[in-house]
Amino acid sequence: MLLNIKNLWVKGNAKIILKGVNLKIQKGETVALLGPNGSGKTVLAQTIAGNPKYKIIKGGIYYHHRKIDSLPPEKRTNLGIVLGWQAPPLVKGVKLEDFLKIIQKTRILNFLKPEESQLLLKELNANISGGEKKISELLQILSLKPKLVIFDEIDSGLDIKNLERIAKTIKKEIIQKKVATLFITHNGQVIKFLKPTKTLVMVDGKIICQSKDYQKILKIIKKYGYEKCKKCPFSSDRPYS
């Protein structure tokens, strides 16, 4: 088991946000996590990555059977856990090219278009479009040689053309190379391109439903909304596998 989250309760800003989350991700598995805004999806991602803003009050996070609750973010990254941000933060004074050279020297430019080479000369995530930010983010993620990538709203702000391109790159450079992935989204657009092996639904800080049939879940949500998921026959407090 690569990642095993057991009965995870998390507090942020004096409020309990995650309420008994159970989640398992195998090596090479592609998992999607759907849920409305404010359901706790991003908090889960940030907690796995080690953001000290969120405090675990019960349960734990296990990575390769090792409990990592107390590890700082940089050590989790060194273990292979990498987070792709919904809104990548600006890093002043550091050019993308220099960042990539520091991390690794090979396989960093093979999906850049010629006209995108100017991205390398810009500060990390500074003065670039939404699509360019996602491309820059992917370059940064790949340079870290991850074993588990968490994409938080990778489809946010992208048109269909750019989303399709980003999805193809993720398939080729991450999924086909058997890197485990967790895709977090509220509208499900990216799921149609990436076809996860398992899809989960989170509402009000709990994972309430799961299915191997992502199309079925998307159809239900599109027709009835997330309230319908609360009545899912698979909805329970049991650990999801």
Tab-separated table of C-alpha atoms in Angstrom:
chain	number	residue	atom	x	y	z
A	1	MET	CA	0.000	0.000	0.000
A	2	LEU	CA	1.437	3.365	-1.047
A	3	LEU	CA	-0.886	5.722	0.847
A	4	ASN	CA	-3.247	4.705	3.627
A	5	ILE	CA	-5.307	7.363	5.415
A	6	LYS	CA	-7.070	6.026	8.486
A	7	ASN	CA	-9.979	7.755	10.236
A	8	LEU	CA	-8.483	11.195	9.635
A	9	TRP	CA	-9.912	14.132	11.589
A	10	VAL	CA	-8.397	17.529	10.820
A	11	LYS	CA	-8.902	21.001	12.263
A	12	GLY	CA	-8.177	24.344	10.623
A	13	ASN	CA	-8.982	27.865	11.854
A	14	ALA	CA	-10.492	26.383	15.040
A	15	LYS	CA	-12.962	24.372	12.955
A	16	ILE	CA	-13.101	20.645	12.322
A	17	ILE	CA	-12.935	20.211	8.541
A	18	LEU	CA	-12.168	16.551	7.860
A	19	LYS	CA	-14.333	14.086	9.752
A	20	GLY	CA	-13.090	10.531	9.718
A	21	VAL	CA	-11.630	10.277	6.210
A	22	ASN	CA	-10.438	6.864	5.047
A	23	LEU	CA	-8.558	6.548	1.777
A	24	LYS	CA	-6.203	4.003	0.228
A	25	ILE	CA	-4.094	4.493	-2.887
A	26	GLN	CA	-2.008	1.708	-4.391
A	27	LYS	CA	1.223	2.189	-6.328
A	28	GLY	CA	0.380	3.283	-9.866
A	29	GLU	CA	-3.299	3.806	-9.117
A	30	THR	CA	-5.279	6.744	-10.525
A	31	VAL	CA	-7.892	8.051	-8.089
A	32	ALA	CA	-10.359	10.910	-8.521
A	33	LEU	CA	-11.914	12.812	-5.619
A	34	LEU	CA	-15.038	14.799	-6.446
A	35	GLY	CA	-16.935	17.158	-4.208
A	36	PRO	CA	-18.553	20.602	-4.043
A	37	ASN	CA	-16.609	23.702	-3.054
A	38	GLY	CA	-15.951	23.776	0.677
A	39	SER	CA	-16.280	20.020	1.129
A	40	GLY	CA	-12.707	19.580	2.421
A	41	LYS	CA	-10.959	18.286	-0.700
A	42	THR	CA	-8.179	20.899	-0.698
A	43	VAL	CA	-7.712	20.524	3.056
A	44	LEU	CA	-7.161	16.798	2.532
A	45	ALA	CA	-4.565	17.518	-0.162
A	46	GLN	CA	-2.783	20.094	1.988
A	47	THR	CA	-2.816	17.774	5.005
A	48	ILE	CA	-1.266	14.918	3.021
A	49	ALA	CA	1.412	17.339	1.787
A	50	GLY	CA	2.107	18.498	5.359
A	51	ASN	CA	0.747	22.060	5.509
A	52	PRO	CA	1.152	23.045	9.210
A	53	LYS	CA	-1.964	25.223	8.943
A	54	TYR	CA	-4.035	22.068	9.371
A	55	LYS	CA	-3.807	19.988	12.538
A	56	ILE	CA	-4.530	16.271	12.716
A	57	ILE	CA	-6.598	15.643	15.850
A	58	LYS	CA	-7.350	11.972	15.251
A	59	GLY	CA	-6.308	9.178	12.902
A	60	GLY	CA	-3.218	9.212	10.735
A	61	ILE	CA	-1.545	9.238	7.321
A	62	TYR	CA	0.600	6.246	6.371
A	63	TYR	CA	2.969	6.196	3.414
A	64	HIS	CA	4.638	2.876	2.596
A	65	HIS	CA	3.289	1.719	5.996
A	66	ARG	CA	5.139	4.544	7.758
A	67	LYS	CA	3.169	7.126	9.715
A	68	ILE	CA	4.161	10.557	8.373
A	69	ASP	CA	1.918	12.885	10.420
A	70	SER	CA	4.859	14.630	12.054
A	71	LEU	CA	7.032	15.014	8.936
A	72	PRO	CA	7.467	18.554	7.525
A	73	PRO	CA	6.452	19.231	3.899
A	74	GLU	CA	9.995	19.083	2.488
A	75	LYS	CA	10.593	15.602	3.903
A	76	ARG	CA	7.328	14.368	2.452
A	77	THR	CA	8.424	15.741	-0.912
A	78	ASN	CA	11.724	13.900	-0.554
A	79	LEU	CA	9.721	10.709	-0.028
A	80	GLY	CA	7.961	11.307	-3.334
A	81	ILE	CA	4.714	13.053	-2.321
A	82	VAL	CA	4.179	16.067	-4.580
A	83	LEU	CA	1.260	18.510	-4.577
A	84	GLY	CA	0.076	20.348	-7.682
A	85	TRP	CA	-1.595	23.550	-6.487
A	86	GLN	CA	-4.887	24.911	-7.765
A	87	ALA	CA	-3.297	28.375	-7.761
A	88	PRO	CA	0.497	27.875	-7.851
A	89	PRO	CA	2.218	30.422	-5.570
A	90	LEU	CA	4.534	33.071	-6.955
A	91	VAL	CA	8.195	32.545	-6.066
A	92	LYS	CA	10.059	35.800	-6.600
A	93	GLY	CA	13.682	35.815	-7.646
A	94	VAL	CA	13.696	32.199	-8.881
A	95	LYS	CA	13.447	31.512	-12.603
A	96	LEU	CA	11.772	28.307	-13.729
A	97	GLU	CA	14.889	27.308	-15.688
A	98	ASP	CA	17.119	27.655	-12.608
A	99	PHE	CA	14.664	25.689	-10.461
A	100	LEU	CA	14.612	22.818	-12.928
A	101	LYS	CA	18.398	22.749	-13.268
A	102	ILE	CA	18.811	22.579	-9.502
A	103	ILE	CA	16.380	19.671	-9.160
A	104	GLN	CA	17.473	17.596	-12.159
A	105	LYS	CA	19.168	17.926	-15.526
A	106	THR	CA	17.224	15.618	-17.816
A	107	ARG	CA	13.739	15.143	-19.291
A	108	ILE	CA	12.427	18.583	-18.431
A	109	LEU	CA	11.631	20.143	-21.785
A	110	ASN	CA	10.176	17.358	-23.899
A	111	PHE	CA	6.616	18.684	-23.988
A	112	LEU	CA	7.295	22.413	-24.234
A	113	LYS	CA	6.318	24.044	-27.508
A	114	PRO	CA	8.962	26.359	-29.073
A	115	GLU	CA	6.918	29.455	-28.276
A	116	GLU	CA	6.713	28.371	-24.619
A	117	SER	CA	10.468	28.416	-24.047
A	118	GLN	CA	10.095	31.951	-22.660
A	119	LEU	CA	8.467	30.348	-19.587
A	120	LEU	CA	11.899	29.149	-18.527
A	121	LEU	CA	13.151	32.720	-18.185
A	122	LYS	CA	10.303	33.911	-15.973
A	123	GLU	CA	10.010	33.793	-12.203
A	124	LEU	CA	8.059	30.800	-10.937
A	125	ASN	CA	4.378	31.322	-11.764
A	126	ALA	CA	4.800	35.074	-12.414
A	127	ASN	CA	2.969	37.041	-15.140
A	128	ILE	CA	1.799	34.029	-17.137
A	129	SER	CA	-1.608	32.752	-18.238
A	130	GLY	CA	-3.610	30.035	-16.504
A	131	GLY	CA	-2.592	27.455	-19.088
A	132	GLU	CA	1.073	28.412	-18.830
A	133	LYS	CA	0.897	28.107	-15.044
A	134	LYS	CA	-0.304	24.524	-15.382
A	135	ILE	CA	2.512	23.743	-17.831
A	136	SER	CA	5.054	25.312	-15.485
A	137	GLU	CA	3.555	23.359	-12.599
A	138	LEU	CA	3.876	20.088	-14.501
A	139	LEU	CA	7.523	20.789	-15.276
A	140	GLN	CA	8.162	21.415	-11.590
A	141	ILE	CA	6.306	18.251	-10.562
A	142	LEU	CA	8.138	16.047	-13.079
A	143	SER	CA	11.498	17.418	-12.015
A	144	LEU	CA	10.859	16.095	-8.502
A	145	LYS	CA	10.409	12.509	-9.790
A	146	PRO	CA	7.281	11.862	-7.693
A	147	LYS	CA	5.804	8.579	-6.538
A	148	LEU	CA	2.467	10.138	-5.605
A	149	VAL	CA	1.094	13.292	-7.238
A	150	ILE	CA	-1.917	15.124	-5.819
A	151	PHE	CA	-3.525	17.445	-8.354
A	152	ASP	CA	-5.776	20.022	-6.726
A	153	GLU	CA	-8.231	21.329	-9.354
A	154	ILE	CA	-5.820	20.851	-12.272
A	155	ASP	CA	-8.712	21.771	-14.587
A	156	SER	CA	-9.398	25.116	-12.901
A	157	GLY	CA	-9.302	28.044	-15.346
A	158	LEU	CA	-8.467	25.943	-18.398
A	159	ASP	CA	-10.376	25.842	-21.660
A	160	ILE	CA	-11.028	22.469	-23.297
A	161	LYS	CA	-8.022	22.737	-25.636
A	162	ASN	CA	-5.534	23.432	-22.845
A	163	LEU	CA	-7.178	20.881	-20.549
A	164	GLU	CA	-6.836	18.184	-23.204
A	165	ARG	CA	-3.164	18.997	-23.669
A	166	ILE	CA	-2.438	18.981	-19.936
A	167	ALA	CA	-4.333	15.699	-19.572
A	168	LYS	CA	-2.345	14.069	-22.403
A	169	THR	CA	0.907	15.141	-20.755
A	170	ILE	CA	-0.214	13.766	-17.390
A	171	LYS	CA	-1.140	10.458	-19.047
A	172	LYS	CA	2.208	10.150	-20.810
A	173	GLU	CA	4.573	11.447	-18.123
A	174	ILE	CA	2.804	10.334	-14.949
A	175	ILE	CA	0.026	7.752	-15.323
A	176	GLN	CA	1.754	5.585	-17.965
A	177	LYS	CA	4.901	5.629	-15.845
A	178	LYS	CA	2.904	4.075	-12.982
A	179	VAL	CA	3.077	7.099	-10.697
A	180	ALA	CA	0.122	7.106	-8.298
A	181	THR	CA	-2.198	10.056	-8.757
A	182	LEU	CA	-5.010	11.695	-6.796
A	183	PHE	CA	-7.100	14.135	-8.837
A	184	ILE	CA	-9.225	16.576	-6.881
A	185	THR	CA	-11.977	18.399	-8.727
A	186	HIS	CA	-15.470	19.803	-8.190
A	187	ASN	CA	-16.743	19.747	-11.771
A	188	GLY	CA	-15.331	16.442	-13.039
A	189	GLN	CA	-14.084	17.791	-16.363
A	190	VAL	CA	-10.572	16.396	-15.980
A	191	ILE	CA	-11.939	12.953	-15.098
A	192	LYS	CA	-13.365	12.514	-18.587
A	193	PHE	CA	-9.842	12.794	-20.023
A	194	LEU	CA	-7.940	10.783	-17.411
A	195	LYS	CA	-10.385	7.931	-16.727
A	196	PRO	CA	-9.497	7.077	-13.099
A	197	THR	CA	-9.527	3.527	-11.791
A	198	LYS	CA	-11.465	4.648	-8.714
A	199	THR	CA	-13.657	7.689	-8.053
A	200	LEU	CA	-14.652	8.994	-4.618
A	201	VAL	CA	-17.106	11.668	-3.512
A	202	MET	CA	-16.499	13.983	-0.553
A	203	VAL	CA	-19.228	16.065	1.089
A	204	ASP	CA	-18.988	17.968	4.377
A	205	GLY	CA	-15.543	16.601	5.243
A	206	LYS	CA	-16.422	12.957	4.675
A	207	ILE	CA	-15.861	10.532	1.808
A	208	ILE	CA	-19.402	9.277	1.364
A	209	CYS	CA	-19.295	7.231	-1.825
A	210	GLN	CA	-16.959	5.391	-4.188
A	211	SER	CA	-17.178	3.596	-7.493
A	212	LYS	CA	-14.932	2.133	-10.165
A	213	ASP	CA	-17.406	3.525	-12.715
A	214	TYR	CA	-16.519	7.221	-12.932
A	215	GLN	CA	-19.070	7.771	-15.689
A	216	LYS	CA	-21.905	6.634	-13.445
A	217	ILE	CA	-20.892	9.040	-10.694
A	218	LEU	CA	-20.540	11.948	-13.125
A	219	LYS	CA	-24.003	11.259	-14.564
A	220	ILE	CA	-25.591	11.180	-11.110
A	221	ILE	CA	-23.902	14.413	-10.041
A	222	LYS	CA	-24.794	16.163	-13.284
A	223	LYS	CA	-28.464	15.171	-13.014
A	224	TYR	CA	-29.084	15.359	-9.258
A	225	GLY	CA	-26.142	17.198	-7.688
A	226	TYR	CA	-24.041	16.045	-4.758
A	227	GLU	CA	-27.055	15.601	-2.467
A	228	LYS	CA	-27.879	12.414	-4.367
A	229	CYS	CA	-24.490	10.980	-3.412
A	230	LYS	CA	-25.463	11.111	0.251
A	231	LYS	CA	-28.034	8.422	-0.492
A	232	CYS	CA	-25.567	6.232	-2.361
A	233	PRO	CA	-25.914	2.550	-1.324
A	234	PHE	CA	-22.136	2.408	-0.912
A	235	SER	CA	-22.171	5.372	1.499
A	236	SER	CA	-20.921	4.363	4.961
A	237	ASP	CA	-18.162	5.020	7.463
A	238	ARG	CA	-16.184	1.948	6.418
A	239	PRO	CA	-12.638	2.392	5.068
A	240	TYR	CA	-12.500	2.770	1.283
A	241	SER	CA	-10.079	0.601	-0.650
